[in-house]
Short mmCIF file of C-alpha atoms in Angstrom, two decimals:
data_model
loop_
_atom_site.label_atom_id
_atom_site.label_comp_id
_atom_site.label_asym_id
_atom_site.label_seq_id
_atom_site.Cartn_x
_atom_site.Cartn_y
_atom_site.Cartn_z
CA UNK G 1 132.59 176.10 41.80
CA UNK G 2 129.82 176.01 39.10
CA UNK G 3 126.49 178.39 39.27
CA UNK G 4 124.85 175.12 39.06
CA UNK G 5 126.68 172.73 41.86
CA UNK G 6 126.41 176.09 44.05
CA UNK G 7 122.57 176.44 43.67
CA UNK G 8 122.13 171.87 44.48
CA UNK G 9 124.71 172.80 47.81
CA UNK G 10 121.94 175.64 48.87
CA UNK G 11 118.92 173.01 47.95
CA UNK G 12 120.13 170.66 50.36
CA UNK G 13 121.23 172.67 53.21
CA UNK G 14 117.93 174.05 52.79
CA UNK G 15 116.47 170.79 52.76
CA UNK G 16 118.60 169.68 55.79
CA UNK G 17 117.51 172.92 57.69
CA UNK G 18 114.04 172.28 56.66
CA UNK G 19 114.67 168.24 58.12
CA UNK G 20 115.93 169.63 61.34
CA UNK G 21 112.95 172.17 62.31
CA UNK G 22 110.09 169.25 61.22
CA UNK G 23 111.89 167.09 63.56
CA UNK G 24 112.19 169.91 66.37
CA UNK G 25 108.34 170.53 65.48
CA UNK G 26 107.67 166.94 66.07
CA UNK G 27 108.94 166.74 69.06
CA UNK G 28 107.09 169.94 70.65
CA UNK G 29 104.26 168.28 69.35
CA UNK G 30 104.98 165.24 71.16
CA UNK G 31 105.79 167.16 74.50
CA UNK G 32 102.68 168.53 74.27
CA UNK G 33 100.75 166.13 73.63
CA UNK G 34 102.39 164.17 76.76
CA UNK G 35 101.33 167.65 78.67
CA UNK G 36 97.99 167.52 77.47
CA UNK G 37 97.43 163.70 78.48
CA UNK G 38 98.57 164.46 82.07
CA UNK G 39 96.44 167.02 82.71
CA UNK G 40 93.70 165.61 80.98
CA UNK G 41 93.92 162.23 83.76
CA UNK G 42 95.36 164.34 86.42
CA UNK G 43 92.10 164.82 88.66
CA UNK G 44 90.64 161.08 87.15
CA UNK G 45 89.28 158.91 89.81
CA UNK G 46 91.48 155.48 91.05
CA UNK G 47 88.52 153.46 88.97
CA UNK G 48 88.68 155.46 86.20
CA UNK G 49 92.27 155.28 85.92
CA UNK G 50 92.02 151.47 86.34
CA UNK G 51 89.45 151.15 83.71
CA UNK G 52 91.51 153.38 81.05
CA UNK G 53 94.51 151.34 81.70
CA UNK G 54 92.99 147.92 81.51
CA UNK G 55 91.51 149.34 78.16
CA UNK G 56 95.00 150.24 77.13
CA UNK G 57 96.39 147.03 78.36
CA UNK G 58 93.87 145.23 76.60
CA UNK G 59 94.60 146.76 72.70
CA UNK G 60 98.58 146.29 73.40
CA UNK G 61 97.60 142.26 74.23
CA UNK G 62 95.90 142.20 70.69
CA UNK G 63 98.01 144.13 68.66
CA UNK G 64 100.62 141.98 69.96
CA UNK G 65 98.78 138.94 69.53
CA UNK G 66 98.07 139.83 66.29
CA UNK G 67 101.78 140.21 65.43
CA UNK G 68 102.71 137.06 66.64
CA UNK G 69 99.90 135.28 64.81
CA UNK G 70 101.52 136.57 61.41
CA UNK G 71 105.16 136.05 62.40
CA UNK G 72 103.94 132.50 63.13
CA UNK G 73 102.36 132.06 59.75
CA UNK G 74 105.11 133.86 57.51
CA UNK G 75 106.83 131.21 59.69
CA UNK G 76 105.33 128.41 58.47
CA UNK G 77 104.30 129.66 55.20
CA UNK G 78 100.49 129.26 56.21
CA UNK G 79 99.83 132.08 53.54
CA UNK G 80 96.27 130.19 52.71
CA UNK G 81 95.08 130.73 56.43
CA UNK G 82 91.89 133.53 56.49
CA UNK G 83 91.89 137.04 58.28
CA UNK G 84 89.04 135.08 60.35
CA UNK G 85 91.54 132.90 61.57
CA UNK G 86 94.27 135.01 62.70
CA UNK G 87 91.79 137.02 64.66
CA UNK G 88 90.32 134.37 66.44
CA UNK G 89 94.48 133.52 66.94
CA UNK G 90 95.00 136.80 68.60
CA UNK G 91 91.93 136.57 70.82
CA UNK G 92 93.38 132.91 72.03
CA UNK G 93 96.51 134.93 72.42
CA UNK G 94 95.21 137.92 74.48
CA UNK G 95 93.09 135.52 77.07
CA UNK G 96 96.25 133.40 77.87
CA UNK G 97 98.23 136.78 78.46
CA UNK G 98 95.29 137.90 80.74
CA UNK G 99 94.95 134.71 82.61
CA UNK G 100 98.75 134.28 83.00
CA UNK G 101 99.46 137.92 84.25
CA UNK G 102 95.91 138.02 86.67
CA UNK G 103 97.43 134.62 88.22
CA UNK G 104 100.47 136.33 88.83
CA UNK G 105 99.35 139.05 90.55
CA UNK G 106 96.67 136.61 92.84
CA UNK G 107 97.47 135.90 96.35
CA UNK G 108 97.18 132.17 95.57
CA UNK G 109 100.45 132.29 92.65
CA UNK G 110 103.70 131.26 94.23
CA UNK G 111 107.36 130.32 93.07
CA UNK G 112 110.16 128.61 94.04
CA UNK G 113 113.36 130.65 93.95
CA UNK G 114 115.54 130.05 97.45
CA UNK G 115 118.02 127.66 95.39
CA UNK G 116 119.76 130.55 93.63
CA UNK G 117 120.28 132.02 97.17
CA UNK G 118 121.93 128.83 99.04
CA UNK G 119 125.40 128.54 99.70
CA UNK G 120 126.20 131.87 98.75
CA UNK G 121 128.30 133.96 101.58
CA UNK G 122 127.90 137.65 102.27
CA UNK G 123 130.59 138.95 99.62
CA UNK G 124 127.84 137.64 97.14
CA UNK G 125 125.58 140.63 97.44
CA UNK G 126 127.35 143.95 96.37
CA UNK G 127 125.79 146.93 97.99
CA UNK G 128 125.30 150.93 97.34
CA UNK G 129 125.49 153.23 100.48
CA UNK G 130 123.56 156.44 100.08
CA UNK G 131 123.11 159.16 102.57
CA UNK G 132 120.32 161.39 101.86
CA UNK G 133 119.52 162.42 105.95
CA UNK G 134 121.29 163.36 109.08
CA UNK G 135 119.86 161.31 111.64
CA UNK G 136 118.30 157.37 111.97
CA UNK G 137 116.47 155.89 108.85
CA UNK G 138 113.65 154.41 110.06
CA UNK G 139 111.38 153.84 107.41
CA UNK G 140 112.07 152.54 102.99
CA UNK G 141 109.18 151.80 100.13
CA UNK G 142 110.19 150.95 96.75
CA UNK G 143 107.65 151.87 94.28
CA UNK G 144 106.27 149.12 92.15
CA UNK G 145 108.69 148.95 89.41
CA UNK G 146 111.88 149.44 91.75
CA UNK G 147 113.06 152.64 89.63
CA UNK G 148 112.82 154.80 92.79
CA UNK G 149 113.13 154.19 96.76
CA UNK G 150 111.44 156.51 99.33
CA UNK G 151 113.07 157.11 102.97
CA UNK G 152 111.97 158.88 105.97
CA UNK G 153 113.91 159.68 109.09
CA UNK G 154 114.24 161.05 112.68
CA UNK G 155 115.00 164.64 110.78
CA UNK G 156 111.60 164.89 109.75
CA UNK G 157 112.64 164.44 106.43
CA UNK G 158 111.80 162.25 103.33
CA UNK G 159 114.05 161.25 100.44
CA UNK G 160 113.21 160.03 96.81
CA UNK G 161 116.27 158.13 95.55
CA UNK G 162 116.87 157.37 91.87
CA UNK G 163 117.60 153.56 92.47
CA UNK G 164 120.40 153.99 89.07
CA UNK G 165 121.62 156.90 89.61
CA UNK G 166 121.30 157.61 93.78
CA UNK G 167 120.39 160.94 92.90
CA UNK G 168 117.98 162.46 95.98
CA UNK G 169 114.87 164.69 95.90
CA UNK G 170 114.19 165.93 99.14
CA UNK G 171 110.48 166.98 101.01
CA UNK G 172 112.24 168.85 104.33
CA UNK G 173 110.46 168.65 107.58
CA UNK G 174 108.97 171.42 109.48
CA UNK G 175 110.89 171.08 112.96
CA UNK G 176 111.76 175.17 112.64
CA UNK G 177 109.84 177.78 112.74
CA UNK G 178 111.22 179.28 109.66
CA UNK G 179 109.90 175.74 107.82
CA UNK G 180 106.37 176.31 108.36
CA UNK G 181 105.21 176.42 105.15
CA UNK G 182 106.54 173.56 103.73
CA UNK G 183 103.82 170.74 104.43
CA UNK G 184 106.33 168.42 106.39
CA UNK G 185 105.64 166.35 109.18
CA UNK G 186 106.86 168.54 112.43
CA UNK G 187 108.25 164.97 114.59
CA UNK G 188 110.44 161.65 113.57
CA UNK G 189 108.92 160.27 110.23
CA UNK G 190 108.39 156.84 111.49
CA UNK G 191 106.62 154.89 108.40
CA UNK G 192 106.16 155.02 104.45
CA UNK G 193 104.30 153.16 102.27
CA UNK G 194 103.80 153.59 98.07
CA UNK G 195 100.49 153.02 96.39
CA UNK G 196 100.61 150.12 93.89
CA UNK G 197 100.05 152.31 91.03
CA UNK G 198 103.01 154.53 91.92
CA UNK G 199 100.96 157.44 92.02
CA UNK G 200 101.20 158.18 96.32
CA UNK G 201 103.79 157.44 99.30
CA UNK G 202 102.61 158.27 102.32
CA UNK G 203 104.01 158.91 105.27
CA UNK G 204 103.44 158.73 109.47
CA UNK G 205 105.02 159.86 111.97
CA UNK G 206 105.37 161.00 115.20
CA UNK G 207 103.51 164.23 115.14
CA UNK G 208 100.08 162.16 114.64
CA UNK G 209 99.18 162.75 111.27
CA UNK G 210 99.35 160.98 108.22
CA UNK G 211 100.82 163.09 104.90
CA UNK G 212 100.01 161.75 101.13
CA UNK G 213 102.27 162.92 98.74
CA UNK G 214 102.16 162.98 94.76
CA UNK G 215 105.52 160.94 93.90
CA UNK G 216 105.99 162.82 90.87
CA UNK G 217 106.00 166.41 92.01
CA UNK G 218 106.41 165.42 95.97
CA UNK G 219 103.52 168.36 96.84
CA UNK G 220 101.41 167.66 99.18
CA UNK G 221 98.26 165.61 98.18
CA UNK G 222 96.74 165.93 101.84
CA UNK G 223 96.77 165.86 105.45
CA UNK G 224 95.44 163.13 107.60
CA UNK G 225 93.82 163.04 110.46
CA UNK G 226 92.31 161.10 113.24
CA UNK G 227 94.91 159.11 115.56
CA UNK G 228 95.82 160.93 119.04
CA UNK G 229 99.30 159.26 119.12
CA UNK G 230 102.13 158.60 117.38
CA UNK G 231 101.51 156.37 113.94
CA UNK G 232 103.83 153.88 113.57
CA UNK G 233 103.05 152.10 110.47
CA UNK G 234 101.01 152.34 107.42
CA UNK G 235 100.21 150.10 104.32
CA UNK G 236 98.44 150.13 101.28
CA UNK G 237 96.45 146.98 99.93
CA UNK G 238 97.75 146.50 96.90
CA UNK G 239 96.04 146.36 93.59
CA UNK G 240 94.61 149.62 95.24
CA UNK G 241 94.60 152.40 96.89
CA UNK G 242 92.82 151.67 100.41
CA UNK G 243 94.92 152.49 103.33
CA UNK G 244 95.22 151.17 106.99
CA UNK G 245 97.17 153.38 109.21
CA UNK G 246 97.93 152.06 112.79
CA UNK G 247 99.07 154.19 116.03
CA UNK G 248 100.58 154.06 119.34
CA UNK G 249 96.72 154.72 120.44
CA UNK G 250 96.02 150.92 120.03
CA UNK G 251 93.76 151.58 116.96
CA UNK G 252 94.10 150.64 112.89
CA UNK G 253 92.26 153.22 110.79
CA UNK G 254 90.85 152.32 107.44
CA UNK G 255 91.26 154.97 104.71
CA UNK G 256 88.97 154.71 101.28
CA UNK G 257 91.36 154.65 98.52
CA UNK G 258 89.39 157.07 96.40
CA UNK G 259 90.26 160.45 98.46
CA UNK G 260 91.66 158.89 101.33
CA UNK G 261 88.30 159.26 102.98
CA UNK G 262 87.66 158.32 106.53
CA UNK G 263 85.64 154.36 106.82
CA UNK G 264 86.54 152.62 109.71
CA UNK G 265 88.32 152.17 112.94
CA UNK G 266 89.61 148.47 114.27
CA UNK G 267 90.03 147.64 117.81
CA UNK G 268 91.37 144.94 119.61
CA UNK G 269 94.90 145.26 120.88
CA UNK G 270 95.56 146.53 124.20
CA UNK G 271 98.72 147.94 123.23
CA UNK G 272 100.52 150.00 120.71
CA UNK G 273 99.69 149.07 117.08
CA UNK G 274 103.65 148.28 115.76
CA UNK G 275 103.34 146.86 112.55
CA UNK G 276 100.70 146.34 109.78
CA UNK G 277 100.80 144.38 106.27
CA UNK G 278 98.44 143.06 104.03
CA UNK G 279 98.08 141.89 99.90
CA UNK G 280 95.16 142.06 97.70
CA UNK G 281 91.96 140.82 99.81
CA UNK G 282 90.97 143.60 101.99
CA UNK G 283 92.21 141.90 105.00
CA UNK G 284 95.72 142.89 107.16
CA UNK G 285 97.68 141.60 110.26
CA UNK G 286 99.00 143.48 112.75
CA UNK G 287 101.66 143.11 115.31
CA UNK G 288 101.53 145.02 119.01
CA UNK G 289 103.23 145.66 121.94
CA UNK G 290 100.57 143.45 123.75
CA UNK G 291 102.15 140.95 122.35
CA UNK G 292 99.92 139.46 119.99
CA UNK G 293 99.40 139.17 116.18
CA UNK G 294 95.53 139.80 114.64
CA UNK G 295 94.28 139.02 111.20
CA UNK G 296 91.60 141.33 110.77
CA UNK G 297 88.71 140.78 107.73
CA UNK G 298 87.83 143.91 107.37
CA UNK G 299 84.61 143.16 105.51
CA UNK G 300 83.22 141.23 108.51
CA UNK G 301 84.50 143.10 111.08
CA UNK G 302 86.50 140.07 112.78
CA UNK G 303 89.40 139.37 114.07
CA UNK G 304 91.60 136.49 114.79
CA UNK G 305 94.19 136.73 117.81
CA UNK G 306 97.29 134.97 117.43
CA UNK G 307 99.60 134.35 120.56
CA UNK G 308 103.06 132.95 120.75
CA UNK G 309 105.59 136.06 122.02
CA UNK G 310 106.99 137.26 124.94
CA UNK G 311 107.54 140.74 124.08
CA UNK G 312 106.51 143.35 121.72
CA UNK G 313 105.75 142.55 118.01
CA UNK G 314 107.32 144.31 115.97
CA UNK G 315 107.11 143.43 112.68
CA UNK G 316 105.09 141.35 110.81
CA UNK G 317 104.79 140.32 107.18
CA UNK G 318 102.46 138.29 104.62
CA UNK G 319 103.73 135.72 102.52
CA UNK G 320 100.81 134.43 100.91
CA UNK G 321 96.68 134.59 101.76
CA UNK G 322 97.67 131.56 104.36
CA UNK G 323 101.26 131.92 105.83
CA UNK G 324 102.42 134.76 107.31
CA UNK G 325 105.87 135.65 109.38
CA UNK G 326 106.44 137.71 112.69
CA UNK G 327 109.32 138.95 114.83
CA UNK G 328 108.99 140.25 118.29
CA UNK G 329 111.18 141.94 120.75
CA UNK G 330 111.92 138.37 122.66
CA UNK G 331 114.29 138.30 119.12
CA UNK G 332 112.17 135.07 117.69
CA UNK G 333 110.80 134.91 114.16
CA UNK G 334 107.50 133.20 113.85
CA UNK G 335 105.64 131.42 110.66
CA UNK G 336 102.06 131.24 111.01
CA UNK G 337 99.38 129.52 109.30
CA UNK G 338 95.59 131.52 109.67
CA UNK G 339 94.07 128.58 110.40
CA UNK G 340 96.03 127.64 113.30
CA UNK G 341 96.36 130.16 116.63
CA UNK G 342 99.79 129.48 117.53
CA UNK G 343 102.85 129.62 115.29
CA UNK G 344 103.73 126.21 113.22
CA UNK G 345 107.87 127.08 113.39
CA UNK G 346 109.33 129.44 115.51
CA UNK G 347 113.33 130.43 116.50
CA UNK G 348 114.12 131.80 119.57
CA UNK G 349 117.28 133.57 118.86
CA UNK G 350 116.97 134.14 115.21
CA UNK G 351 119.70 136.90 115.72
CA UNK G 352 121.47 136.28 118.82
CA UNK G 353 118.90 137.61 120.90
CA UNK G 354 118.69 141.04 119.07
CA UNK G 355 115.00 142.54 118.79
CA UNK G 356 113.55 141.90 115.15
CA UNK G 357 112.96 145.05 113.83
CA UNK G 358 112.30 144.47 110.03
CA UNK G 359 110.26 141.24 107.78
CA UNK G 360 110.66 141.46 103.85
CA UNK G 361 110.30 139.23 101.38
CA UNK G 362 110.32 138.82 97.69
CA UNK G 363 106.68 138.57 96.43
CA UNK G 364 105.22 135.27 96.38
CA UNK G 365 108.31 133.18 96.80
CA UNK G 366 109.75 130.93 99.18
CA UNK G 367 112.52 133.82 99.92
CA UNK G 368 112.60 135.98 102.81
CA UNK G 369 114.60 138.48 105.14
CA UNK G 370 115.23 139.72 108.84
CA UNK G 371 116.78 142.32 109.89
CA UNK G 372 117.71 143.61 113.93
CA UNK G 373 120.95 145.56 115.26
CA UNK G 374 123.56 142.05 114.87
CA UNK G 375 125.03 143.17 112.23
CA UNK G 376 123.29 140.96 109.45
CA UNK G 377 120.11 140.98 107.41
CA UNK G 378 119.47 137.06 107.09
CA UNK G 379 117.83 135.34 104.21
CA UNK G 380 115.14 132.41 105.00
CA UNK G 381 113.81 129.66 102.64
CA UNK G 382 110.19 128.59 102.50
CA UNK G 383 110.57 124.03 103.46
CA UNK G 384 108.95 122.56 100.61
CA UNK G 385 105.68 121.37 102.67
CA UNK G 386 105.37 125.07 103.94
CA UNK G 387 105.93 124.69 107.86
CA UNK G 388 108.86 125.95 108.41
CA UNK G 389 112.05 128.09 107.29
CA UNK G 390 115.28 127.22 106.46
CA UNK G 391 118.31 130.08 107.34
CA UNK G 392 120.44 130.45 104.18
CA UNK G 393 122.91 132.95 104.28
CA UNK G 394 123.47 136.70 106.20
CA UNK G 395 124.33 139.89 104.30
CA UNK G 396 126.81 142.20 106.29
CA UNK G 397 125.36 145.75 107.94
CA UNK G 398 126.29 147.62 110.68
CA UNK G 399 123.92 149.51 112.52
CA UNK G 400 119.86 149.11 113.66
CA UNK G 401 118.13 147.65 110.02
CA UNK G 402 114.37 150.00 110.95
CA UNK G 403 112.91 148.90 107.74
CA UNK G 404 113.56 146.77 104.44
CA UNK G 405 111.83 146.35 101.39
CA UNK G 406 112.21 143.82 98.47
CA UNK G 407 111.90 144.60 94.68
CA UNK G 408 109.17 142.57 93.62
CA UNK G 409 111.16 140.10 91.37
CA UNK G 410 114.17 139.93 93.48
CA UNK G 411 117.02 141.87 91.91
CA UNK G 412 117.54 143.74 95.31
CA UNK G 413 116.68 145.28 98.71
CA UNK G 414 116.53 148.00 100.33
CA UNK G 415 117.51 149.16 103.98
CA UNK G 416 117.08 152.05 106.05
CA UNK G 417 119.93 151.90 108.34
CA UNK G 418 120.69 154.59 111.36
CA UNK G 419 122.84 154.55 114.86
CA UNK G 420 119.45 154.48 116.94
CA UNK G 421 116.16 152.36 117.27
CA UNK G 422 113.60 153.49 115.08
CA UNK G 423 111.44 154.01 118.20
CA UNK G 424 113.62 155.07 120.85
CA UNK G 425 117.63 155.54 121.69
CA UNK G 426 118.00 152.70 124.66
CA UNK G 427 121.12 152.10 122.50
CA UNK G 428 123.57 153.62 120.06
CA UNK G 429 126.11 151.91 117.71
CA UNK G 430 128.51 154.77 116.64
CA UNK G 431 130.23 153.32 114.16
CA UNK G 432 127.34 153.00 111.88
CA UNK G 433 126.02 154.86 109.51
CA UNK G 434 122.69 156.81 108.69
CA UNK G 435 121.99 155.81 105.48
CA UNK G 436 119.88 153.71 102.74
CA UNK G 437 121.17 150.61 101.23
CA UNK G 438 120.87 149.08 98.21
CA UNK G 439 121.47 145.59 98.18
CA UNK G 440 121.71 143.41 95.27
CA UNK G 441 120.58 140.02 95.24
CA UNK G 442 122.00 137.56 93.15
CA UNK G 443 118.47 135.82 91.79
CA UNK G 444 118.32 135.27 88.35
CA UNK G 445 115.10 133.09 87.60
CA UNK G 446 112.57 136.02 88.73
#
């Protein structure tokens, strides 16, 4: 080989080498920059972070807008349109995008899905088994964009689950002594519940506190408070961070979003508060073991009382800012409208008798689920005039279904499944598993 063709073979690897540490560089750079962001928003308040984002949000919608305007004029060879133009184009552009994605999200958008769903059997919805705990699952919440499911249980125990992958991060209870500096609850986890924004789960239980957790690091974010029984369900209203926690000590707490400061305390049942839910408006129902339902407009301080059980209520679940469904110990579902005080459809054995122990549904559709200890999850349809539901089809499980929860567009479910009664062990179905399932649903138009 040549003096020459050796020296152009040492130029290039040089130049290759030199390639390979700008990229490298690069991405350190980029790392750190991604660092430097995080810390920089880490200790932002919620309407801080909701203002940067919608600014964010905002610039993507016209820089998008803006592309589309010029694809659309290379297009159609509109070369003689002026820069004037296209911007008042992408403006047009960004305001439909707002006002399409806002009516989304309201309380008042709805959609019409349940068709996909009918006359399907059970071999139609192919499931995933997972078993991140030793005892019951009582308790699932799906973060916002379904890449990740969170599970509590009777070992004190919560689970983060890759929804992909399965693959578990544990936070470990504190039920020995040795595990008293962990930060877990010391009793049966008995509810969960993830922020909208993905940034908290939190978690109740039977120990009487309420735990917030980061999601991303699961450290604990802090230590609630305030009920002097057991808390058996919390939820977040979503488009925020304001919590309502409810307890076996008849109360609902309202938690500021901002902190998770103290505000309020509800009364009104005369029983255990079972079950809570609620959407955007800062209103909630509740289910108890006095066997009534309560809307509760937490602005105003009212309450309405709904009665239509014979037993304890324990779940119950909003479909839109007018409908809502229960089911109760007496194994009926009910389908309420606000403005009426007893339910417009009910059915008495909706599974053979079985308590109802779990309500989910896909957000703002006509599709819904119940779960008890029969066997099945069943899958409900939304009657076109809204006053009643329509059974469609039952997905196999064996065991007591504690808790669902839907990905919001309907590719699947989740279900925390155990041998035992969330709440107690008045019965035990051995050949069942403790575990988490994820259930595919076969919707395509969501």
């Amino acid at each position: 080989m040549s003096v020459k063709r050796r020296r152009e073979l040492d130029v290039n690897i040089e130049s290759d080498n030199d390639s390979d540490e700008d990229f490298k560089g690069k991405k350190r750079t980029q790392l750190s920059k991604e660092d430097d962001e995080d810390e920089e928003h880490r200790n932002e308040s919620a309407d801080a972070k909701r203002l940067r984002l919608a600014k964010e949000y905002l610039e993507k919608m016209k820089q998008k807008g803006v592309v589309d305007r010029e694809r659309e004029r290379d297009e159609n060879d509109e070369s003689d349109k002026s820069d004037g133009e296209g911007s008042d184009g992408s403006e047009d552009s960004v305001t439909r995008r707002l006002k399409s994605d806002s009516w989304k999200t309201s309380e008042h958008y709805f959609r019409w899905v349940s068709s996909e769903l009918n006359g399907l059997d059970g071999s139609s919805f192919t499931k995933k088994v997972i078993r991140p705990h030793s005892k019951t699952v009582t308790s699932v919440a799906l973060t916002t964009d379904g890449t990740a499911c969170f599970s509590g249980s009777k070992d004190c125990c919560i689970a983060k689950i890759d929804i992909e992958t399965g693959k578990k991060q544990m936070i470990k209870g504190e039920r020995k002594e040795s595990d008293k500096k962990l930060n877990g609850h010391t009793d049966h986890i008995l509810t969960l519940a993830v922020s909208d924004d993905m940034r908290f789960v939190v978690s109740g239980g039977a120990d009487k506190t309420i735990r917030v957790w980061d999601t991303r690091t699961l450290s604990l974010v802090r230590k609630l408070e305030g009920h002097r029984d057991d808390v058996l369900s919390v939820s977040f209203r979503k488009r925020s961070c304001d919590l309502y926690t409810a307890s076996s000590d008849r109360s609902i707490k309202v938690w500021d979003g901002d902190g998770f400061v103290y505000v309020d305390t509800l009364f009104g049942h005369q029983s255990d508060v079972v079950s809570i839910h609620g959407l955007n408006r800062p209103r909630i129902i509740s289910g108890g073991r006095d066997m009534t339902v309560r809307l509760w407009k937490i602005p105003e301080q009212t309450q309405l009382v709904f009665r239509g059980h014979t037993a304890s209520v324990d779940a119950v679940h909003m479909i839109s800012a007018h409908l809502f469904i229960s089911g109760s110990q007496d194994g009926s579902v009910c389908l309420w409208d606000v403005a009426k005080k007893k339910p417009i459809w009910s059915c008495a054995n909706a599974h053979h008798g079985k308590w109802i122990s779990a309500i989910g549904s896909v957000t703002r559709t006509d599709v819904m689920f119940t779960a008890s200890s029969d066997g099945f999850i069943r899958s409900w349809s939304l009657s076109k005039d809204k006053r009643a539901l329509v059974p469609l089809n039952q997905i196999p499980v064996t065991g007591f279904v504690n808790s669902i929860d839907v990905e919001k567009n309907g590719k699947f479910l989740v279900a925390g499944v155990g041998q035992e009664h969330k709440f107690g062990r008045w019965e035990k179905i051995q050949q069942a598993k403790n575990s988490v399932e994820i259930i595919q649903i076969p919707l395509t138009s969501t």
